């Protein structure tokens, strides 16, 4: 009886409630979406350099500077990002006169700005848009291409105002189209200071001082300054810029091919070709071999603001590595030419791809010059239990009399040197480096010993 009564009460309750009982919903924790605030990046660098001259110049000079860059990259918005980075350098007063005094007898000028200035500027400011296999970057940016590049050899690099488009739709192929309008030259440019007889073959133009200390200047003016090289009565060398096209192909096993064409409006056209091939040694599979070849051909175009340009260069390199050791030998030759500005290869925008260049000696691009180089690197990780590698090199230049640096004189220059790098495992991004170079007859009778200590912290 009680059982039937209980069932009757339950049934009545269900009817009064509409016959439904709502299930108990489980409580689900809602995760808070991670907010993308973009990223901060940069590099802090401290650099000490000491050079002691001998021969036709007897002097010691040294400098100590700190600086680098810090930047911000915005969050990705449908493929669009923005980047801005500030660069700066501060030179310490380590002599009786201040570092910004312009005293190059006491201070090595390659670590500071124009006339030893300390300076800060916006070095990168660009928009980047990526859609599927196409990327477009427009604004102030760093470039690292064969004949227009950062050449980051001292405190601050060369930087450019450019538009760069890359596409990888074709399998194993990267296509590049770029247009460069302005450049600011890095601190290393102070070594050349409009001395275009040396600078043209070493990565810097006749107007390099105009573009120092963060000043972005038309690339034609950076290359030629205010000189009338073509005798047309004008010293205005501003141009429409440099248009570059390139293709890189990696479709063959172990082989990379690249071709670049730089059309510097009203100055020159430069073709750069390079092939790199790697394979296992047929005699010992533990030895990895590599071989490379490169070519540069240049000719004047349009208004020929640099005057006559007609020069070529080629180089080859053969290397091998086994375990912790690697080494290579290289040879190059620049044909004889006698252009209005220098003869030889002209590279005023920081490009320095030559296999045979030294740490400081870049004479391989002089007219009628043969050069060779041998170098080796040993990684000491297993021996020391730390990420350390040491390198040594020797390079020699047989320079013809049509060179632009000491025209009419033929001589042989050489340079030896070493380089030790230590990546500190306990501090991610920290690299400690010591380097030295010992040129002999950089110019007839001019020698020096140079030592460098460098601290880089990347984040």
XYZ file of C-alpha atoms in Angstrom:
459
model
C 0.000 0.000 0.000
C 2.762 2.452 0.966
C 4.643 1.552 -2.217
C 1.634 2.349 -4.401
C 1.111 5.627 -2.527
C 4.723 6.735 -3.082
C 4.491 5.978 -6.794
C 1.246 7.986 -6.988
C 2.914 11.026 -5.353
C 5.868 10.842 -7.761
C 3.562 10.590 -10.778
C 1.493 13.569 -9.589
C 4.642 15.611 -9.135
C 5.842 14.795 -12.669
C 2.476 15.777 -14.147
C 2.462 19.104 -12.259
C 6.033 19.797 -13.451
C 5.143 19.105 -17.054
C 6.547 15.644 -17.020
C 10.212 16.749 -17.418
C 13.126 16.782 -15.038
C 15.999 19.005 -16.151
C 19.330 17.185 -15.947
C 22.061 18.682 -13.785
C 24.483 20.517 -16.141
C 28.169 19.781 -15.485
C 30.266 22.783 -14.530
C 32.877 23.402 -17.239
C 35.907 25.595 -16.493
C 36.299 28.265 -19.179
C 39.919 28.792 -20.186
C 40.975 32.389 -20.602
C 42.359 32.991 -24.108
C 46.055 33.843 -24.146
C 46.543 37.429 -25.240
C 49.267 38.110 -27.824
C 50.999 41.358 -26.950
C 53.663 40.994 -29.611
C 57.322 40.489 -28.817
C 60.361 42.486 -27.803
C 63.669 41.594 -29.446
C 67.149 43.022 -29.688
C 70.862 42.768 -29.184
C 73.179 44.409 -26.668
C 76.797 44.626 -27.785
C 79.978 45.820 -26.088
C 83.095 46.070 -28.234
C 86.763 46.787 -27.559
C 89.277 47.171 -30.394
C 93.019 47.862 -30.269
C 95.231 48.407 -33.323
C 99.001 49.007 -33.391
C 100.440 50.214 -36.701
C 103.977 49.566 -37.960
C 105.900 50.597 -41.070
C 104.971 53.839 -42.814
C 102.646 54.597 -39.848
C 103.646 53.987 -36.240
C 100.778 54.460 -33.823
C 98.455 52.713 -31.385
C 94.762 53.495 -31.173
C 91.883 51.822 -29.369
C 88.213 52.293 -28.588
C 85.562 50.912 -26.253
C 81.861 51.238 -27.002
C 78.529 49.756 -26.032
C 75.142 49.799 -27.692
C 73.007 47.708 -29.998
C 69.312 47.754 -30.729
C 65.949 47.003 -29.144
C 62.750 46.475 -31.075
C 59.084 45.554 -30.910
C 57.099 43.305 -33.264
C 53.324 43.649 -33.148
C 50.898 40.720 -32.933
C 49.919 39.123 -36.235
C 46.677 40.546 -37.634
C 45.544 38.449 -40.602
C 49.126 38.165 -41.822
C 50.080 41.783 -41.134
C 52.733 42.716 -38.569
C 54.617 45.922 -37.779
C 58.178 46.223 -36.504
C 60.053 49.177 -35.041
C 63.588 49.092 -33.592
C 65.860 51.756 -32.128
C 69.639 51.520 -32.607
C 72.310 53.343 -30.672
C 75.956 53.459 -29.662
C 77.904 55.077 -26.847
C 81.685 55.432 -26.999
C 83.628 55.641 -23.749
C 86.240 58.333 -23.144
C 89.325 56.192 -22.576
C 91.906 58.794 -23.662
C 92.789 62.333 -22.621
C 90.533 63.664 -25.385
C 86.869 62.718 -25.673
C 85.763 59.970 -28.034
C 83.636 62.460 -30.016
C 86.610 64.747 -30.620
C 87.282 63.170 -34.010
C 90.796 62.185 -32.889
C 91.410 59.068 -34.997
C 95.023 58.874 -33.839
C 93.825 57.900 -30.341
C 90.433 56.353 -31.057
C 89.582 53.697 -33.604
C 86.640 55.342 -35.430
C 84.899 52.085 -36.427
C 82.867 51.820 -33.195
C 81.163 55.224 -33.147
C 79.287 57.527 -35.472
C 80.424 60.378 -37.685
C 83.391 62.183 -36.063
C 83.127 59.861 -33.052
C 79.536 60.814 -32.251
C 77.291 58.899 -29.879
C 73.851 58.570 -31.447
C 70.424 56.923 -31.326
C 67.983 56.524 -34.221
C 65.082 54.460 -35.538
C 66.848 51.881 -37.665
C 63.958 49.553 -38.447
C 60.363 50.602 -39.070
C 58.481 48.384 -41.492
C 55.223 46.630 -42.242
C 55.318 42.944 -43.123
C 52.454 41.100 -44.816
C 52.414 37.367 -45.419
C 49.759 35.630 -47.511
C 50.223 31.937 -48.232
C 53.622 31.706 -50.008
C 54.147 35.422 -50.547
C 55.799 37.854 -48.135
C 56.066 41.628 -48.535
C 58.187 43.853 -46.296
C 58.154 47.643 -46.761
C 60.102 50.264 -44.795
C 63.378 50.588 -42.910
C 64.984 47.178 -42.560
C 68.137 45.120 -42.493
C 69.201 43.487 -45.763
C 71.629 40.603 -46.141
C 72.081 40.086 -49.872
C 75.288 39.508 -51.850
C 75.808 43.087 -53.106
C 73.701 45.125 -50.683
C 74.013 44.121 -47.068
C 74.341 44.913 -43.381
C 78.102 44.228 -43.146
C 77.738 43.998 -39.363
C 81.474 43.986 -38.654
C 81.658 46.507 -35.787
C 79.026 48.117 -33.498
C 76.056 48.864 -35.780
C 75.175 47.521 -39.260
C 74.141 49.174 -42.513
C 70.368 49.557 -42.754
C 68.114 50.344 -45.700
C 64.787 51.776 -46.780
C 63.369 49.217 -49.184
C 60.447 47.124 -50.356
C 61.142 43.391 -50.567
C 58.793 40.731 -51.981
C 59.555 37.008 -51.739
C 57.538 34.101 -53.126
C 57.905 30.315 -52.815
C 55.002 29.096 -54.981
C 57.392 27.214 -57.263
C 58.666 24.061 -55.605
C 62.236 24.342 -54.208
C 62.447 27.920 -55.505
C 62.526 31.288 -53.757
C 61.920 34.337 -55.946
C 62.836 37.813 -54.701
C 61.982 41.258 -56.006
C 63.334 44.280 -54.138
C 63.674 48.016 -54.578
C 66.107 49.945 -52.371
C 65.977 53.732 -52.119
C 68.024 54.886 -49.120
C 70.747 53.637 -46.782
C 72.394 54.563 -43.507
C 75.922 53.220 -43.200
C 77.031 51.389 -40.058
C 79.903 52.305 -37.783
C 82.428 50.275 -39.821
C 82.037 52.820 -42.630
C 84.140 55.299 -40.644
C 87.210 53.327 -41.722
C 86.653 54.452 -45.323
C 85.281 57.998 -44.881
C 84.827 58.850 -48.573
C 88.195 57.341 -49.505
C 86.605 55.689 -52.482
C 89.850 54.346 -53.919
C 89.724 51.764 -51.128
C 86.057 51.991 -50.189
C 84.544 51.096 -53.566
C 86.208 47.668 -53.456
C 85.492 47.178 -49.748
C 81.754 47.790 -49.408
C 81.553 51.582 -49.079
C 81.013 54.488 -51.460
C 82.290 57.994 -52.029
C 79.387 59.447 -50.015
C 79.511 57.118 -47.038
C 80.046 59.897 -44.452
C 76.817 61.560 -45.570
C 74.899 58.460 -44.467
C 76.552 57.873 -41.084
C 75.090 58.381 -37.587
C 71.625 57.143 -38.551
C 71.072 59.464 -41.533
C 69.232 57.678 -44.360
C 70.513 58.986 -47.701
C 69.678 58.232 -51.348
C 71.669 55.163 -52.447
C 73.079 57.000 -55.477
C 74.490 59.712 -53.230
C 75.839 57.101 -50.794
C 77.675 55.443 -53.684
C 79.082 58.518 -55.428
C 78.840 61.452 -52.995
C 78.917 64.871 -54.617
C 81.436 63.974 -57.308
C 81.189 64.460 -61.067
C 82.623 61.087 -62.071
C 81.121 61.145 -65.580
C 82.090 64.770 -66.298
C 78.544 65.860 -67.133
C 78.842 69.046 -65.076
C 76.566 67.853 -62.254
C 77.387 66.584 -58.776
C 73.818 65.487 -58.057
C 74.102 61.703 -57.937
C 70.706 60.922 -56.425
C 68.928 58.222 -58.416
C 65.705 56.211 -58.531
C 67.377 53.558 -56.393
C 68.383 49.921 -56.896
C 66.016 47.301 -58.305
C 67.042 43.738 -57.569
C 65.610 40.412 -58.726
C 66.793 37.008 -57.574
C 66.040 33.296 -57.718
C 67.338 30.572 -55.394
C 66.830 26.897 -56.297
C 67.382 23.879 -54.029
C 65.709 21.130 -56.086
C 68.820 19.029 -56.609
C 70.113 16.966 -53.710
C 72.974 18.805 -51.991
C 72.997 21.660 -54.519
C 71.944 25.301 -54.039
C 71.888 27.707 -56.969
C 71.299 31.442 -56.733
C 71.230 34.263 -59.265
C 70.910 37.988 -58.512
C 70.645 41.029 -60.749
C 71.041 44.522 -59.269
C 70.041 47.431 -61.489
C 71.389 50.577 -59.795
C 69.595 53.194 -61.874
C 71.957 55.453 -63.838
C 75.018 53.850 -62.181
C 75.566 50.161 -62.961
C 74.069 46.743 -63.465
C 75.599 43.911 -61.437
C 75.012 40.188 -61.879
C 75.866 37.824 -59.022
C 75.836 34.027 -59.436
C 76.670 31.368 -56.855
C 76.520 27.569 -56.691
C 77.099 25.477 -53.547
C 77.299 21.674 -53.516
C 77.812 19.280 -50.619
C 78.453 15.524 -50.658
C 79.953 12.686 -48.657
C 83.564 11.934 -49.463
C 83.860 8.846 -51.655
C 86.963 7.681 -49.792
C 85.609 8.213 -46.281
C 81.886 8.598 -45.593
C 82.657 10.349 -42.289
C 84.120 13.269 -44.232
C 81.665 15.781 -45.676
C 82.839 17.742 -48.704
C 81.574 21.032 -50.084
C 82.417 23.109 -53.131
C 81.285 26.575 -54.182
C 81.707 28.913 -57.133
C 80.751 32.569 -57.545
C 80.765 35.216 -60.272
C 80.194 38.986 -60.445
C 79.844 40.949 -63.667
C 79.289 44.735 -63.758
C 78.645 47.356 -66.451
C 77.541 50.989 -66.412
C 73.933 51.853 -67.323
C 71.716 54.870 -68.030
C 73.400 58.150 -67.199
C 76.604 56.328 -66.140
C 76.984 58.544 -63.076
C 79.982 56.466 -61.942
C 81.572 56.819 -65.358
C 82.779 53.728 -67.152
C 82.146 50.439 -65.350
C 83.182 47.180 -67.011
C 84.533 44.556 -64.628
C 84.210 40.942 -63.578
C 85.244 38.644 -60.736
C 85.079 34.914 -60.087
C 85.953 32.702 -57.151
C 85.946 29.035 -56.141
C 86.084 27.309 -52.767
C 86.636 23.691 -51.670
C 86.004 22.558 -48.115
C 85.773 19.482 -45.932
C 84.591 18.658 -42.435
C 84.947 15.665 -40.168
C 83.735 15.583 -36.606
C 84.782 18.768 -34.845
C 87.135 19.989 -37.590
C 86.385 21.838 -40.822
C 88.603 23.643 -43.329
C 88.531 25.198 -46.779
C 90.731 26.701 -49.467
C 89.585 29.424 -51.866
C 90.863 31.239 -54.916
C 89.548 34.314 -56.760
C 90.455 36.548 -59.665
C 89.288 40.019 -60.660
C 89.918 40.904 -64.285
C 91.906 43.920 -65.383
C 89.774 47.017 -65.919
C 90.354 50.743 -65.713
C 87.031 52.403 -64.970
C 86.548 56.094 -64.281
C 86.102 55.561 -60.559
C 88.261 52.588 -59.697
C 88.318 49.691 -62.070
C 87.683 46.352 -60.437
C 84.420 45.489 -58.711
C 82.404 48.395 -57.245
C 80.425 47.465 -54.126
C 79.366 50.685 -52.341
C 76.310 49.307 -50.467
C 77.889 46.899 -47.990
C 77.873 43.794 -50.155
C 80.887 41.580 -49.475
C 80.330 37.963 -50.590
C 83.920 37.167 -51.688
C 85.331 33.792 -50.616
C 88.869 35.191 -50.300
C 88.326 38.301 -48.139
C 90.217 38.650 -44.883
C 88.906 39.935 -41.576
C 89.870 43.465 -42.621
C 91.664 43.132 -45.971
C 89.210 43.180 -48.894
C 91.614 43.711 -51.768
C 90.266 40.804 -53.851
C 87.982 43.192 -55.798
C 90.829 45.406 -57.054
C 91.438 45.363 -60.799
C 93.866 42.676 -62.025
C 94.068 40.929 -58.637
C 94.435 37.252 -57.763
C 93.728 36.121 -54.209
C 93.767 32.884 -52.255
C 92.754 31.907 -48.749
C 93.000 28.916 -46.405
C 90.998 28.640 -43.185
C 90.125 26.079 -40.525
C 87.726 25.783 -37.583
C 87.779 23.389 -34.630
C 84.822 22.941 -32.293
C 86.004 22.345 -28.730
C 82.699 21.216 -27.193
C 83.801 17.699 -26.274
C 87.258 18.764 -25.127
C 86.104 21.626 -22.900
C 82.528 20.642 -22.136
C 81.417 24.043 -23.404
C 80.227 25.511 -26.704
C 83.542 26.923 -27.935
C 84.954 27.072 -31.452
C 88.282 28.413 -32.694
C 89.213 29.462 -36.240
C 92.399 30.504 -38.008
C 92.987 31.824 -41.521
C 95.557 33.157 -43.955
C 94.803 35.083 -47.155
C 97.062 36.657 -49.794
C 96.434 39.152 -52.592
C 98.546 39.593 -55.732
C 97.463 43.125 -56.677
C 97.866 44.563 -60.167
C 99.054 48.077 -60.996
C 95.570 49.167 -62.177
C 94.203 48.954 -58.618
C 92.378 52.026 -57.320
C 94.086 52.200 -53.919
C 97.678 52.812 -55.040
C 97.291 53.216 -58.791
C 100.400 52.387 -60.796
C 101.871 50.150 -58.088
C 101.679 46.372 -58.027
C 102.350 44.581 -54.760
C 101.435 41.562 -52.627
C 99.360 41.990 -49.458
C 98.519 39.331 -46.892
C 96.570 38.852 -43.701
C 96.483 36.167 -41.026
C 94.224 35.977 -38.040
C 92.218 33.970 -35.515
C 88.754 33.971 -33.974
C 87.425 32.296 -30.792
C 83.719 32.212 -29.885
C 82.020 30.954 -26.716
C 78.245 30.549 -26.410
C 77.491 30.660 -22.686
C 75.102 27.791 -21.915
C 73.898 29.257 -18.620
C 72.775 32.517 -20.254
C 70.728 31.959 -23.397
C 71.734 34.353 -26.174
C 75.095 35.354 -24.652
C 78.142 35.079 -26.935
C 81.716 36.010 -25.980
C 84.226 36.533 -28.761
C 87.933 37.316 -29.172
C 89.460 38.029 -32.595
C 92.745 39.202 -34.079
C 94.155 40.088 -37.489
C 97.700 40.781 -38.699
C 97.801 42.403 -42.160
C 101.151 42.790 -43.908
C 101.544 45.409 -46.640
C 97.888 46.392 -46.530
C 99.383 49.211 -48.545
C 103.055 49.056 -49.442
C 104.874 49.296 -46.091
C 101.701 49.465 -43.937
C 101.273 46.705 -41.314
C 99.317 46.380 -38.081
C 98.289 44.027 -35.282
C 94.655 44.312 -34.226
C 92.795 42.672 -31.319
C 89.064 42.684 -30.576
C 86.936 41.636 -27.598
C 83.187 41.449 -28.226
C 80.202 40.635 -26.019
C 76.867 39.991 -27.744
C 73.595 39.332 -25.946
C 70.658 38.479 -28.198
C 67.086 38.296 -26.967
